[in-house]
PDB file of C-alpha atoms in Angstrom:
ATOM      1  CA  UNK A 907      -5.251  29.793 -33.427  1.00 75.00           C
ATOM      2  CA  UNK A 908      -3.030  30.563 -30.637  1.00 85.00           C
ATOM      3  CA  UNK A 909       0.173  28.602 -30.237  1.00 90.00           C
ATOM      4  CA  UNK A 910       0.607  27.421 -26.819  1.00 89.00           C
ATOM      5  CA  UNK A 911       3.714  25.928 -25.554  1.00 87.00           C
ATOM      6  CA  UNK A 912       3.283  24.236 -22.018  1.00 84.00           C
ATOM      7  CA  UNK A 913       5.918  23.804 -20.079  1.00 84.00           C
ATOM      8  CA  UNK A 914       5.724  21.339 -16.681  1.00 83.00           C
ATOM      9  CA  UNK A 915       6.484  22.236 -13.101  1.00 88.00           C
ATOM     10  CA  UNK A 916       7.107  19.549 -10.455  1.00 92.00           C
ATOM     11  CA  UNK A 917       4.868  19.371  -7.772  1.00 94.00           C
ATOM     12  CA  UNK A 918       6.267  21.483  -5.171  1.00 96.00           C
ATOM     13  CA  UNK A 919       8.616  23.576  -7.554  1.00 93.00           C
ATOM     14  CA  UNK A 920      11.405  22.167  -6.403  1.00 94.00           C
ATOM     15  CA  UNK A 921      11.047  22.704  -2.533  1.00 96.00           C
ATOM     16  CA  UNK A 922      13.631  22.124   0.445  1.00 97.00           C
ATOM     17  CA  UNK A 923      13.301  22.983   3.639  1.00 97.00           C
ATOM     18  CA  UNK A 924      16.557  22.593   6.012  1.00 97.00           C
ATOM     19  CA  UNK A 925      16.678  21.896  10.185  1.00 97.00           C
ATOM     20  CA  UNK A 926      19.018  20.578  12.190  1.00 96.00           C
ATOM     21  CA  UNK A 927      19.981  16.866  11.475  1.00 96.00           C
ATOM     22  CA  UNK A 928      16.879  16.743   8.880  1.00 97.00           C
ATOM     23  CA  UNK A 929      16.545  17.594   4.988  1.00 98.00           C
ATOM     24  CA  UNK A 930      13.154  17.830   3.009  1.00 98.00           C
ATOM     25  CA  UNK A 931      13.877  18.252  -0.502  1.00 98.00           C
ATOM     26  CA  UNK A 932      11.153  17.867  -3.263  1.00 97.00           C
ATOM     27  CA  UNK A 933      12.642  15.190  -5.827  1.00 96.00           C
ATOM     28  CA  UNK A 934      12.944  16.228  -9.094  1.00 95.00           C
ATOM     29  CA  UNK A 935      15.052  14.113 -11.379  1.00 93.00           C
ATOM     30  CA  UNK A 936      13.113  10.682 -11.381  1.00 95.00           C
ATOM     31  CA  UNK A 937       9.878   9.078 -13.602  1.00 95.00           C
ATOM     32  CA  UNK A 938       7.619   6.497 -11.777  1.00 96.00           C
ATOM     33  CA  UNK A 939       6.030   3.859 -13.972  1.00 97.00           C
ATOM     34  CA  UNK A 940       3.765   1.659 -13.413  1.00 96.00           C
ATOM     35  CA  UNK A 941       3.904  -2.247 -14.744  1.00 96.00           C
ATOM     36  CA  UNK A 942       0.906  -4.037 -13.997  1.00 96.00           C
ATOM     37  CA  UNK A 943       1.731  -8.113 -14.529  1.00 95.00           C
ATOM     38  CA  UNK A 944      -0.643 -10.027 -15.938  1.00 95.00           C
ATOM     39  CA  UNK A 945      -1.963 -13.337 -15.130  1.00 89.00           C
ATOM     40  CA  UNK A 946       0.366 -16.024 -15.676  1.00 91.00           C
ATOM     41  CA  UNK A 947       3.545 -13.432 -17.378  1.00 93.00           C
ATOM     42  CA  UNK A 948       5.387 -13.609 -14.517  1.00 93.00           C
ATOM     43  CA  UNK A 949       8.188 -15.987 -15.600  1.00 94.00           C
ATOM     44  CA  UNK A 950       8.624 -14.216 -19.021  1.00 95.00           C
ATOM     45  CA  UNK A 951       8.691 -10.437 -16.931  1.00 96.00           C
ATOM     46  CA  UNK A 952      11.311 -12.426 -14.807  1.00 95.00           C
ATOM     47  CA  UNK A 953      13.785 -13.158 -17.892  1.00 95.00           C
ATOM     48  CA  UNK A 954      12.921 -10.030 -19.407  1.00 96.00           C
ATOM     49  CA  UNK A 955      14.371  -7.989 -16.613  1.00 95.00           C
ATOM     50  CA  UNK A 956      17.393  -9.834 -15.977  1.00 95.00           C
ATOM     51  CA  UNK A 957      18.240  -9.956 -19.573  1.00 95.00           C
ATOM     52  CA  UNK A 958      17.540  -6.472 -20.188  1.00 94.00           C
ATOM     53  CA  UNK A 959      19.049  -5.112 -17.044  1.00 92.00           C
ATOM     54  CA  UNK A 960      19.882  -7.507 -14.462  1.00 93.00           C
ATOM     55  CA  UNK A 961      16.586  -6.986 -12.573  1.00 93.00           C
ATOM     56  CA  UNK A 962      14.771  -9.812 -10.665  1.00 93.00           C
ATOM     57  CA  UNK A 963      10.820  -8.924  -9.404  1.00 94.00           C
ATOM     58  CA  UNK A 964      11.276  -8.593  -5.533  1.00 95.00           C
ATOM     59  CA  UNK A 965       9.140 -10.090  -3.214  1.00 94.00           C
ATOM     60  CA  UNK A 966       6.155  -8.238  -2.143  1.00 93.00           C
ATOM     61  CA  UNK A 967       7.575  -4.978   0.110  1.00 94.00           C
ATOM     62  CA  UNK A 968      10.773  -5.387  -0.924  1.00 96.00           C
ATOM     63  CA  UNK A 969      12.420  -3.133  -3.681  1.00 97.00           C
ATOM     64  CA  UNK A 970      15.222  -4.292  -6.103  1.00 96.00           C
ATOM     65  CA  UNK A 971      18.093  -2.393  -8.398  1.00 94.00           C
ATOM     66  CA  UNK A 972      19.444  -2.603 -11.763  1.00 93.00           C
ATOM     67  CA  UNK A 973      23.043  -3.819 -11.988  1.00 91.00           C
ATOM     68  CA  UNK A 974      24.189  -0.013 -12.875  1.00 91.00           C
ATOM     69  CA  UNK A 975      22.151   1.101  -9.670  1.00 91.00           C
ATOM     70  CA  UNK A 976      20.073   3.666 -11.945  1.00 92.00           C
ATOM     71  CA  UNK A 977      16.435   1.734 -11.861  1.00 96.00           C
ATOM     72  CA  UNK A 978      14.704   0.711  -8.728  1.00 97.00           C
ATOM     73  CA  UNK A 979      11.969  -1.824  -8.544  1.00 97.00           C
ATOM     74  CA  UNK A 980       9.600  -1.781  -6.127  1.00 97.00           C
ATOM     75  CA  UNK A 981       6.882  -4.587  -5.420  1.00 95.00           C
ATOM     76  CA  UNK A 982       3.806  -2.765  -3.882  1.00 93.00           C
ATOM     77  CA  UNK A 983       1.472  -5.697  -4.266  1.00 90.00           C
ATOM     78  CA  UNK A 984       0.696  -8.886  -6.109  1.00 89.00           C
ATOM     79  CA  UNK A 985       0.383  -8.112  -9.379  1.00 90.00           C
ATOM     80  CA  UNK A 986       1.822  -4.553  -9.692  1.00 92.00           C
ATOM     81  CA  UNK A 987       5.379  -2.951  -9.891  1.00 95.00           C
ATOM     82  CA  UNK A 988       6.683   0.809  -9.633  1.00 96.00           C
ATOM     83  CA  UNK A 989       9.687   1.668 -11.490  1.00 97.00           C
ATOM     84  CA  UNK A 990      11.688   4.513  -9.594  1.00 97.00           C
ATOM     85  CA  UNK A 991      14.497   5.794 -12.118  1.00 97.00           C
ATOM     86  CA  UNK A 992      15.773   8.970 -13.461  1.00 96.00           C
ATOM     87  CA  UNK A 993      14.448  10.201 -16.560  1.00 94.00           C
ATOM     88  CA  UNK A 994      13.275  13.851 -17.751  1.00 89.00           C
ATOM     89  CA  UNK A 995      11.545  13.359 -21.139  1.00 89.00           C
ATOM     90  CA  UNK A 996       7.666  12.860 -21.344  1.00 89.00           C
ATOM     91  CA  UNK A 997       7.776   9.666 -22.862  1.00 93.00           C
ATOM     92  CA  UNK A 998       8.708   6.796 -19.503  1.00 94.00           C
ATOM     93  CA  UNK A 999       6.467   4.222 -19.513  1.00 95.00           C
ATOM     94  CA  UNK A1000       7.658   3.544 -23.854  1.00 96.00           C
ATOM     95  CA  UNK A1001      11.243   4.352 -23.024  1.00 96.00           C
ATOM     96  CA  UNK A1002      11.012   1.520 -20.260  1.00 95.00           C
ATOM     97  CA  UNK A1003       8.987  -0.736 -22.785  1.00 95.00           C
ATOM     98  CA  UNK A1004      11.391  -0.575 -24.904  1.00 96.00           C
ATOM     99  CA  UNK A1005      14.490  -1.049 -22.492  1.00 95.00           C
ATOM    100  CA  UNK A1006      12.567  -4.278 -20.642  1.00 95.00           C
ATOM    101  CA  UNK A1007      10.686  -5.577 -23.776  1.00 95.00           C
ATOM    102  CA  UNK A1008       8.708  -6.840 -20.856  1.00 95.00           C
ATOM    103  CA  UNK A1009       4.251  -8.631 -21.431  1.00 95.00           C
ATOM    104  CA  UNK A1010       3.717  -5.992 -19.008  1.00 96.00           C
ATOM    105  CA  UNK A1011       1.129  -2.916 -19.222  1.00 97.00           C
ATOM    106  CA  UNK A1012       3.062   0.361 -18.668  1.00 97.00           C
ATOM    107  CA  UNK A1013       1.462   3.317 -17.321  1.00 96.00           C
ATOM    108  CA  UNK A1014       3.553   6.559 -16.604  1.00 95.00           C
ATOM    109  CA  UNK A1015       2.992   8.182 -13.042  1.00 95.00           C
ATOM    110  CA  UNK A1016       5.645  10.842 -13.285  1.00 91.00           C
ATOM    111  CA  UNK A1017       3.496  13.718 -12.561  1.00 90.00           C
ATOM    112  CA  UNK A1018       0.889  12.208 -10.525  1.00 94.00           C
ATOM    113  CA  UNK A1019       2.865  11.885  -7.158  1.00 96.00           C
ATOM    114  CA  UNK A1020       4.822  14.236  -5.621  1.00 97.00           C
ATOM    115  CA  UNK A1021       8.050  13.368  -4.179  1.00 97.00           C
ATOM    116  CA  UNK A1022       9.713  14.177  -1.660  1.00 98.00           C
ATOM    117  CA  UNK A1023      13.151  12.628  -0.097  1.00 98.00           C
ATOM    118  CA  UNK A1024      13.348  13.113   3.731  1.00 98.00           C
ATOM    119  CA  UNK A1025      17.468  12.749   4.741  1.00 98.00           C
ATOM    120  CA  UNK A1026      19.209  12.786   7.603  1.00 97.00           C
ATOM    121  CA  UNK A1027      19.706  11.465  11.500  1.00 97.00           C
ATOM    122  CA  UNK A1028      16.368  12.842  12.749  1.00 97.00           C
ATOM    123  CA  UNK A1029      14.587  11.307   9.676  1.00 97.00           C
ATOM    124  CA  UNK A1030      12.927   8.306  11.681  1.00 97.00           C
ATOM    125  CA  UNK A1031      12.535  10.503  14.722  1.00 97.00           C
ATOM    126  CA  UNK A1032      10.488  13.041  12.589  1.00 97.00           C
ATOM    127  CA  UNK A1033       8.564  10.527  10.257  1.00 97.00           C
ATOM    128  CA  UNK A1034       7.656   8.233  13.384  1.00 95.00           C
ATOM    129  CA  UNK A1035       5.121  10.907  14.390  1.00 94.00           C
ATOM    130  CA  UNK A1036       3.095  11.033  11.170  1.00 95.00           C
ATOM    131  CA  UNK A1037       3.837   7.475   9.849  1.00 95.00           C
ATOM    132  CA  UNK A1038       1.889   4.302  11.044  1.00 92.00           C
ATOM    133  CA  UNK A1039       4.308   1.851   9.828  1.00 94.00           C
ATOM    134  CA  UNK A1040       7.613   0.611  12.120  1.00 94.00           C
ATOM    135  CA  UNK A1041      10.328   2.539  10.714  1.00 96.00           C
ATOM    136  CA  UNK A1042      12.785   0.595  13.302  1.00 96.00           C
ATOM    137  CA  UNK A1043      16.438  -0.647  10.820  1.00 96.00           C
ATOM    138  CA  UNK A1044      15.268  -4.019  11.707  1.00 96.00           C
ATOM    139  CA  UNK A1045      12.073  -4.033  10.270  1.00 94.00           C
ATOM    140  CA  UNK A1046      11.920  -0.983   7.982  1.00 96.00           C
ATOM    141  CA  UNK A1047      14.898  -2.510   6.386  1.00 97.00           C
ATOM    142  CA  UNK A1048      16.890  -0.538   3.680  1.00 97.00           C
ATOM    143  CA  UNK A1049      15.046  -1.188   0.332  1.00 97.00           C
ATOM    144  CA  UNK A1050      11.741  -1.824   2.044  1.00 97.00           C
ATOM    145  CA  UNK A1051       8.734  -0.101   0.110  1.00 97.00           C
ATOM    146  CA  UNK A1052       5.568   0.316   1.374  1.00 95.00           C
ATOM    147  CA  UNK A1053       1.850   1.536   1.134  1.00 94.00           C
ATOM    148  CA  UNK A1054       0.167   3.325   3.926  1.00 94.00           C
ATOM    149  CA  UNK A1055      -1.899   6.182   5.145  1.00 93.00           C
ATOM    150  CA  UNK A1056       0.052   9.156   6.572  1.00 95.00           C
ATOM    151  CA  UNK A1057      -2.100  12.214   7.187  1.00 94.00           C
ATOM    152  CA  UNK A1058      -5.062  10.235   6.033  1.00 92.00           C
ATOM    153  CA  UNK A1059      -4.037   9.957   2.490  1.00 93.00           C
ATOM    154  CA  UNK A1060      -2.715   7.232   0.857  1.00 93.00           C
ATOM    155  CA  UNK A1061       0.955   7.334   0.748  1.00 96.00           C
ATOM    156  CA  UNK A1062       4.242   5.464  -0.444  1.00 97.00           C
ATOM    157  CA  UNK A1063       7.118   5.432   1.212  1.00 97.00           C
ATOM    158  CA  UNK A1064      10.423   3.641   0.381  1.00 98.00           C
ATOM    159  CA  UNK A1065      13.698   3.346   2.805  1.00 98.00           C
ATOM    160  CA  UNK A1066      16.489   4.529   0.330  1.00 96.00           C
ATOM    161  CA  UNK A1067      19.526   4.655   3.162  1.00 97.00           C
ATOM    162  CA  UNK A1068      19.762   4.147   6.558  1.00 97.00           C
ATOM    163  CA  UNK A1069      18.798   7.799   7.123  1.00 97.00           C
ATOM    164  CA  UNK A1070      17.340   8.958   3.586  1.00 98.00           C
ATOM    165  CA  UNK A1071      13.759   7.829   2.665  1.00 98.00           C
ATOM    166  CA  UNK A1072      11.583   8.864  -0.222  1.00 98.00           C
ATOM    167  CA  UNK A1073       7.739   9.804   0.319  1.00 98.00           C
ATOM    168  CA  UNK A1074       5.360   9.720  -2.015  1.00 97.00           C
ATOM    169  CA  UNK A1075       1.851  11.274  -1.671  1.00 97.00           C
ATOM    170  CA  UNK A1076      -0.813  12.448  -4.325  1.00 96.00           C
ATOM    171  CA  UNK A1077       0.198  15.233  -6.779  1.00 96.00           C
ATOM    172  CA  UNK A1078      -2.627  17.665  -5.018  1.00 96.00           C
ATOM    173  CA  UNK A1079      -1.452  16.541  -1.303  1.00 97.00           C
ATOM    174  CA  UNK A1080       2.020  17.449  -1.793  1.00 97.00           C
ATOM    175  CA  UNK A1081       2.203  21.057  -0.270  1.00 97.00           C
ATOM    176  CA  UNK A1082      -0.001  19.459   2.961  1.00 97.00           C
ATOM    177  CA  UNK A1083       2.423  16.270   3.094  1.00 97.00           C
ATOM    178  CA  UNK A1084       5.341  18.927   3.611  1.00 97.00           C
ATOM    179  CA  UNK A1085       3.612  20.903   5.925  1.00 97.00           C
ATOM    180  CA  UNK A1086       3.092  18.196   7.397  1.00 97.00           C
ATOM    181  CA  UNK A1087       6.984  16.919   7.719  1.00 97.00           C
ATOM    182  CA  UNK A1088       7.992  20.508   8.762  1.00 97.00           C
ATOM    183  CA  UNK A1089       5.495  20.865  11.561  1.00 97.00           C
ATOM    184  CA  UNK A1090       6.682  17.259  12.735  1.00 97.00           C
ATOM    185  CA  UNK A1091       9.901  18.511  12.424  1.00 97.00           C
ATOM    186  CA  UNK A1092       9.068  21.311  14.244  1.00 96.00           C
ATOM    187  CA  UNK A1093       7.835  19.191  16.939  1.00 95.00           C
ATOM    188  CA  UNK A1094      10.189  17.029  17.255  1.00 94.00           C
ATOM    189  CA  UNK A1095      13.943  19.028  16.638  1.00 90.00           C
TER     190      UNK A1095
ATOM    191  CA  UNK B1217     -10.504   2.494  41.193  1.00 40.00           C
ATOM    192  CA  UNK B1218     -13.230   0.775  41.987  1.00 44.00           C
ATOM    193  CA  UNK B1219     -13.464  -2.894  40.644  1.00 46.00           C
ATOM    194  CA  UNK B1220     -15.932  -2.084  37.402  1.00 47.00           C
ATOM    195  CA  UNK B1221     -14.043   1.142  36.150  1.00 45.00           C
ATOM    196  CA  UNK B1222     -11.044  -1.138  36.420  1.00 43.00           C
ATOM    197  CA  UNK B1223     -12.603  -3.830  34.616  1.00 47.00           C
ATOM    198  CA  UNK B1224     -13.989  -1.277  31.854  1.00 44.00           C
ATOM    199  CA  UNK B1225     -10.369   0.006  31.716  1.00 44.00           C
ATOM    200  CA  UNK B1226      -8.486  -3.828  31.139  1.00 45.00           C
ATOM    201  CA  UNK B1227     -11.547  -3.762  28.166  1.00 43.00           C
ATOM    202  CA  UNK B1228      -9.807  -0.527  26.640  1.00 43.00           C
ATOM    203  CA  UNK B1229      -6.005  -1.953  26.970  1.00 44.00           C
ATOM    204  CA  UNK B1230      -7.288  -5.392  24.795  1.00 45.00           C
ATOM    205  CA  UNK B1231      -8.601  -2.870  22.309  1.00 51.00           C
ATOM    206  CA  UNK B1232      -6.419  -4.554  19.463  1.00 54.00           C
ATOM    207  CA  UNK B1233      -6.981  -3.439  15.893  1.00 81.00           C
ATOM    208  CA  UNK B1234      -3.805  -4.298  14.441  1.00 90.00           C
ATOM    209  CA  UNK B1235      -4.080  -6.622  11.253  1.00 93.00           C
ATOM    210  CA  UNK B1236      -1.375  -9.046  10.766  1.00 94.00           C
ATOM    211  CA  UNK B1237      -1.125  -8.864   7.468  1.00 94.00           C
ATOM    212  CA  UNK B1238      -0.028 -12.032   5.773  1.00 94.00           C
ATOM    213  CA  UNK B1239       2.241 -10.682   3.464  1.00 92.00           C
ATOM    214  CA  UNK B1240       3.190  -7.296   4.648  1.00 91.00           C
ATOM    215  CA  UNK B1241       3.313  -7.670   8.154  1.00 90.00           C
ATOM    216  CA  UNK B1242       1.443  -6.103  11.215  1.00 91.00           C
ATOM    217  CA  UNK B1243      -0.903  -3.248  10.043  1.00 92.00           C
ATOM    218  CA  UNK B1244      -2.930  -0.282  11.669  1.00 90.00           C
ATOM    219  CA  UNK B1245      -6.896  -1.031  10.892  1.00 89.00           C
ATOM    220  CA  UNK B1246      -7.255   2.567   9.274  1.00 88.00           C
ATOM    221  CA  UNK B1247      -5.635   1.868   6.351  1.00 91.00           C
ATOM    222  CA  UNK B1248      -8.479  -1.286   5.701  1.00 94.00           C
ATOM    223  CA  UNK B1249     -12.026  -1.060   5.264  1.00 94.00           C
ATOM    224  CA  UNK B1250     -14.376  -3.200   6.449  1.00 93.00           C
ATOM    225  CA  UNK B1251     -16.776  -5.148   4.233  1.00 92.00           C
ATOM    226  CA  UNK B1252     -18.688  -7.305   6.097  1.00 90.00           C
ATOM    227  CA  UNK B1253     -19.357 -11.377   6.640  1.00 92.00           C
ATOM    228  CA  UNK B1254     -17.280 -13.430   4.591  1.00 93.00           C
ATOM    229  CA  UNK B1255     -20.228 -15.622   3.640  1.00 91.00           C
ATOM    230  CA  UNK B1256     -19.909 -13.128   0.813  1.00 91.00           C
ATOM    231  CA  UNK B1257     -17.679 -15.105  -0.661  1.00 91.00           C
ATOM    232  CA  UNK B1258     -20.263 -18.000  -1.351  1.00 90.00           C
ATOM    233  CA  UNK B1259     -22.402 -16.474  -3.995  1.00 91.00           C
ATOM    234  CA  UNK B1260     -25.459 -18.713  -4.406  1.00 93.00           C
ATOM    235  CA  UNK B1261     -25.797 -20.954  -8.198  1.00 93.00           C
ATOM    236  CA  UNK B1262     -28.349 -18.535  -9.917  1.00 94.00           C
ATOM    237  CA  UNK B1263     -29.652 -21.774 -11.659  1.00 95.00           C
ATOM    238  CA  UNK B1264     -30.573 -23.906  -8.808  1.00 95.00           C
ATOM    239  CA  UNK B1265     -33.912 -24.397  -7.891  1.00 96.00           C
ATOM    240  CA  UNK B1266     -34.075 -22.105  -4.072  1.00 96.00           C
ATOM    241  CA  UNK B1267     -31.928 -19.627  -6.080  1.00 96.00           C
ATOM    242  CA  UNK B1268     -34.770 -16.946  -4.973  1.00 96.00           C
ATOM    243  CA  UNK B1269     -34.312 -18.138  -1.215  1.00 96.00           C
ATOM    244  CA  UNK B1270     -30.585 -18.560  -1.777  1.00 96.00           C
ATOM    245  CA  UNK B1271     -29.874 -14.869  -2.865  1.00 96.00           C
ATOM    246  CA  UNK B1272     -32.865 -13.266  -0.348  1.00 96.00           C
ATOM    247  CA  UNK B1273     -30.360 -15.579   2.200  1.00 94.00           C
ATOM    248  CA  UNK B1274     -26.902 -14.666   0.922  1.00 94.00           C
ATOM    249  CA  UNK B1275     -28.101 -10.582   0.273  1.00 93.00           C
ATOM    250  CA  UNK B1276     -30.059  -9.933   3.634  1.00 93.00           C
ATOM    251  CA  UNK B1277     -29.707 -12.716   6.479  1.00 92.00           C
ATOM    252  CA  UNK B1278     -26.890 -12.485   8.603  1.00 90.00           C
ATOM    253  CA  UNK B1279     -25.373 -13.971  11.935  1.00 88.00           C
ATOM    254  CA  UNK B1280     -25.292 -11.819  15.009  1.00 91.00           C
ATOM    255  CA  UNK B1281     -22.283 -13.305  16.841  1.00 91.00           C
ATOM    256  CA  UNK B1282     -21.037 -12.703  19.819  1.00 95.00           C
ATOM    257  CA  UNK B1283     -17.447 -14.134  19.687  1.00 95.00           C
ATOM    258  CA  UNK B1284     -16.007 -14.947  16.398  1.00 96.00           C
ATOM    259  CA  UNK B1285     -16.742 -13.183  13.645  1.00 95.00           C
ATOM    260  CA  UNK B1286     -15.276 -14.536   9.915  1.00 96.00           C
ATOM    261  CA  UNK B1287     -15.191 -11.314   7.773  1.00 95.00           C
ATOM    262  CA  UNK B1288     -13.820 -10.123   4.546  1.00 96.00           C
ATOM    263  CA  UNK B1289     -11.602  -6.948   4.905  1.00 96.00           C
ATOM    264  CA  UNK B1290     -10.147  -4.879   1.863  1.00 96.00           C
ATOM    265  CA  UNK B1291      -6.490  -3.544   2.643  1.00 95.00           C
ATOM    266  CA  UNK B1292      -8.031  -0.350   0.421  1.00 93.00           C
ATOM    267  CA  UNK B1293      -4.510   1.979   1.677  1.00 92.00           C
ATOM    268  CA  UNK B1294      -2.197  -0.796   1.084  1.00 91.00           C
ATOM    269  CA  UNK B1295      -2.063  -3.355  -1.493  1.00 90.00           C
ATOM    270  CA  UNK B1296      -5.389  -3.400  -2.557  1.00 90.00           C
ATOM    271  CA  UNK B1297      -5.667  -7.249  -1.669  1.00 94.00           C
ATOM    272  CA  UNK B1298      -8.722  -8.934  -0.188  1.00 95.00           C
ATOM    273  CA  UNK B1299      -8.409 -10.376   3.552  1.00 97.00           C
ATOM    274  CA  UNK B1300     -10.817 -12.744   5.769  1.00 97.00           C
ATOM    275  CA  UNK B1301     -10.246 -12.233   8.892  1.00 96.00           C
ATOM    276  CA  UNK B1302     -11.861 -13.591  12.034  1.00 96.00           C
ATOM    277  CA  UNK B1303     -12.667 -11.275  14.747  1.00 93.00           C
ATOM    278  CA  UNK B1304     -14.248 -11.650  17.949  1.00 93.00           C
ATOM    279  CA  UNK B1305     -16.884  -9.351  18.434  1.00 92.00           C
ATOM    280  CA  UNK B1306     -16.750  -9.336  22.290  1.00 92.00           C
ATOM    281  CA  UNK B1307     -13.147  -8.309  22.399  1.00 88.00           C
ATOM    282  CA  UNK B1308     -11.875  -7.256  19.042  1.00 87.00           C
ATOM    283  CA  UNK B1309      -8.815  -9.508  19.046  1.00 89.00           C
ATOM    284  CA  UNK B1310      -7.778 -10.318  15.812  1.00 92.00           C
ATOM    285  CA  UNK B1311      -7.433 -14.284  15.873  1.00 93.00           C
ATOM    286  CA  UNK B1312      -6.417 -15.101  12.576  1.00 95.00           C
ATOM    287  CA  UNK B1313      -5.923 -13.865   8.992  1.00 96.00           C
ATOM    288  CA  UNK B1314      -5.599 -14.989   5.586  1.00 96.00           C
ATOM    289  CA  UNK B1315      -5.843 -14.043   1.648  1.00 95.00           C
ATOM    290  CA  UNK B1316      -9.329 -13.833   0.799  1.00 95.00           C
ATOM    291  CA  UNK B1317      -7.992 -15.929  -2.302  1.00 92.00           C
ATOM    292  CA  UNK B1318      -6.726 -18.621  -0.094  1.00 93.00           C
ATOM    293  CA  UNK B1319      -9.768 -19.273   1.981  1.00 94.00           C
ATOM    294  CA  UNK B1320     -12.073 -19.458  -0.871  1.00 92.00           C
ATOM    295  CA  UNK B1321      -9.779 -21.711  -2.354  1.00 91.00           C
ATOM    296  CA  UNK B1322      -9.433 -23.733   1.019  1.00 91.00           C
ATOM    297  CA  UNK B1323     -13.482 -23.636   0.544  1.00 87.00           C
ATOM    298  CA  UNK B1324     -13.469 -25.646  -2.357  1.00 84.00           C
ATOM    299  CA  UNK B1325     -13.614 -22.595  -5.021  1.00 82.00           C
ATOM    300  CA  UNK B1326     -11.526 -22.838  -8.150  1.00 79.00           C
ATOM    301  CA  UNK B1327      -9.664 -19.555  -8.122  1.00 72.00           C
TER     302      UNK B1327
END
């Protein structure tokens, strides 16, 4: 029998595309994990994230980070959290079981998404074009996370910075969802 | 202009398919899809008596309004959540909208 060894490639192989006032770099260094909360766990999730790593469950669009800054919460929807944190081995959604020792159900997304982090001044100018939401400071706040559709595929995108913001689009969408940002960029710089 | 293109045109401008979302905010209608009447909601007691009436009613008759229209939206590209909203049919303004969840509760269902 043959002996394969398989070795994984991110999602865009580690693409970045440069313009004036605007980065597009494919993220490579964080897991996403899902926790899906059941039915009346919420209080013991609660003290199991502080406790474990001074985490509290934000409020529904709102994102939230450990006290050493490396593991960001965010609160898609009711019953559901994604986990945004750096980690390279295969093994997320036990690692973070483990860490939170949280009556959650785990489920790693790593892989699934592809991720890309769009920086700089012309970010909002760019994104605006392709992106239903209101990406204005004042209501796009920084930490806000949201589901939406851009290029008529469902998409997440989080405000990291005033000027840095991470998209994240289906695994199989990801080459489209940066031609997409370049030719807005294109448009727009 | 004359008067009725004008009219037609004031039609277009109240075009409003924004859904204010109760917990995430104002939200374009493409990212929902649209499930019909919220009488939906009220699934007929199999056991009772005009059950066969009941269902034929609840499965196949439905209002034709012309003004307000109560109906049950899914936020499909969002957070997945169930919405009745009330719509009039004459002028698409959105005039209210709440958790599906909350108005069957508000209708006397248990959860």
């Amino acid at each position: 029998m043959s002996n394969y060894s398989l070795t994984k490639i991110s999602a865009l192989e580690g693409a970045r595309h440069d313009f004036d006032g605007l980065s597009l770099t494919e993220i490579v260094d964080q897991s996403l994990v899902m926790m899906a909360m059941p039915r009346n766990k919420t209080d013991k999730i609660t003290k199991a994230l502080n406790s474990s790593c001074g985490l509290s469950i934000p409020i529904i669009g709102q994102s939230g980070r450990s006290d050493d800054d490396s593991i960001t919460l965010w609160r898609l929807q009711k019953d559901q959290l994604m986990v945004y944190f750096p980690y390279a081995n295969d093994d997320a959604d036990n690692y973070l079981k483990n860490k939170f020792k949280a009556p959650a159900y785990y489920t790693d997304q790593s892989d699934t998404w592809a991720m890309i982090n769009v920086s700089g001044e012309e970010s909002v100018n760019v994104l605006e074009r392709i992106c239903p939401l209101n990406l204005d400071l004042r209501t796009f706040t920084v930490g806000t996370v949201s589901r939406t559709v851009m290029e008529h595929i469902g998409t997440i995108i989080y405000r990291e910075g005033r000027d840095s913001f991470v998209i994240l689009t289906m695994r199989s969408f990801g080459i489209s969802m940066m031609h997409a940002l370049e030719v807005s960029a294109k448009n727009v710089l | 202009m004359t008067r009725k293109a004008l009219e037609h045109s004031l039609t277009c401008i109240n075009f409003d398919m924004i859904i204010n979302h109760p917990l995430l905010g104002p939200r374009d209608s493409e990212e929902f899809v649209y499930l019909g009447s919220a009488d939906l909601i009220n699934r007929p007691n199999w056991e009772s008596e005009t059950a066969i009436e009941d269902f034929h009613e609840y499965q196949y008759i439905r209002e034709n309004v012309a003004g307000d229209n109560v109906e049950l939206w899914y936020h499909e590209q969002g957070d997945q959540s169930w919405l009745v909203v009330t719509r009039s049919t004459l002028t698409h303004e959105i005039k209210s909208v709440e958790l599906a969840s909350d108005y069957a509760k508000n209708n006397g269902r248990s959860r």
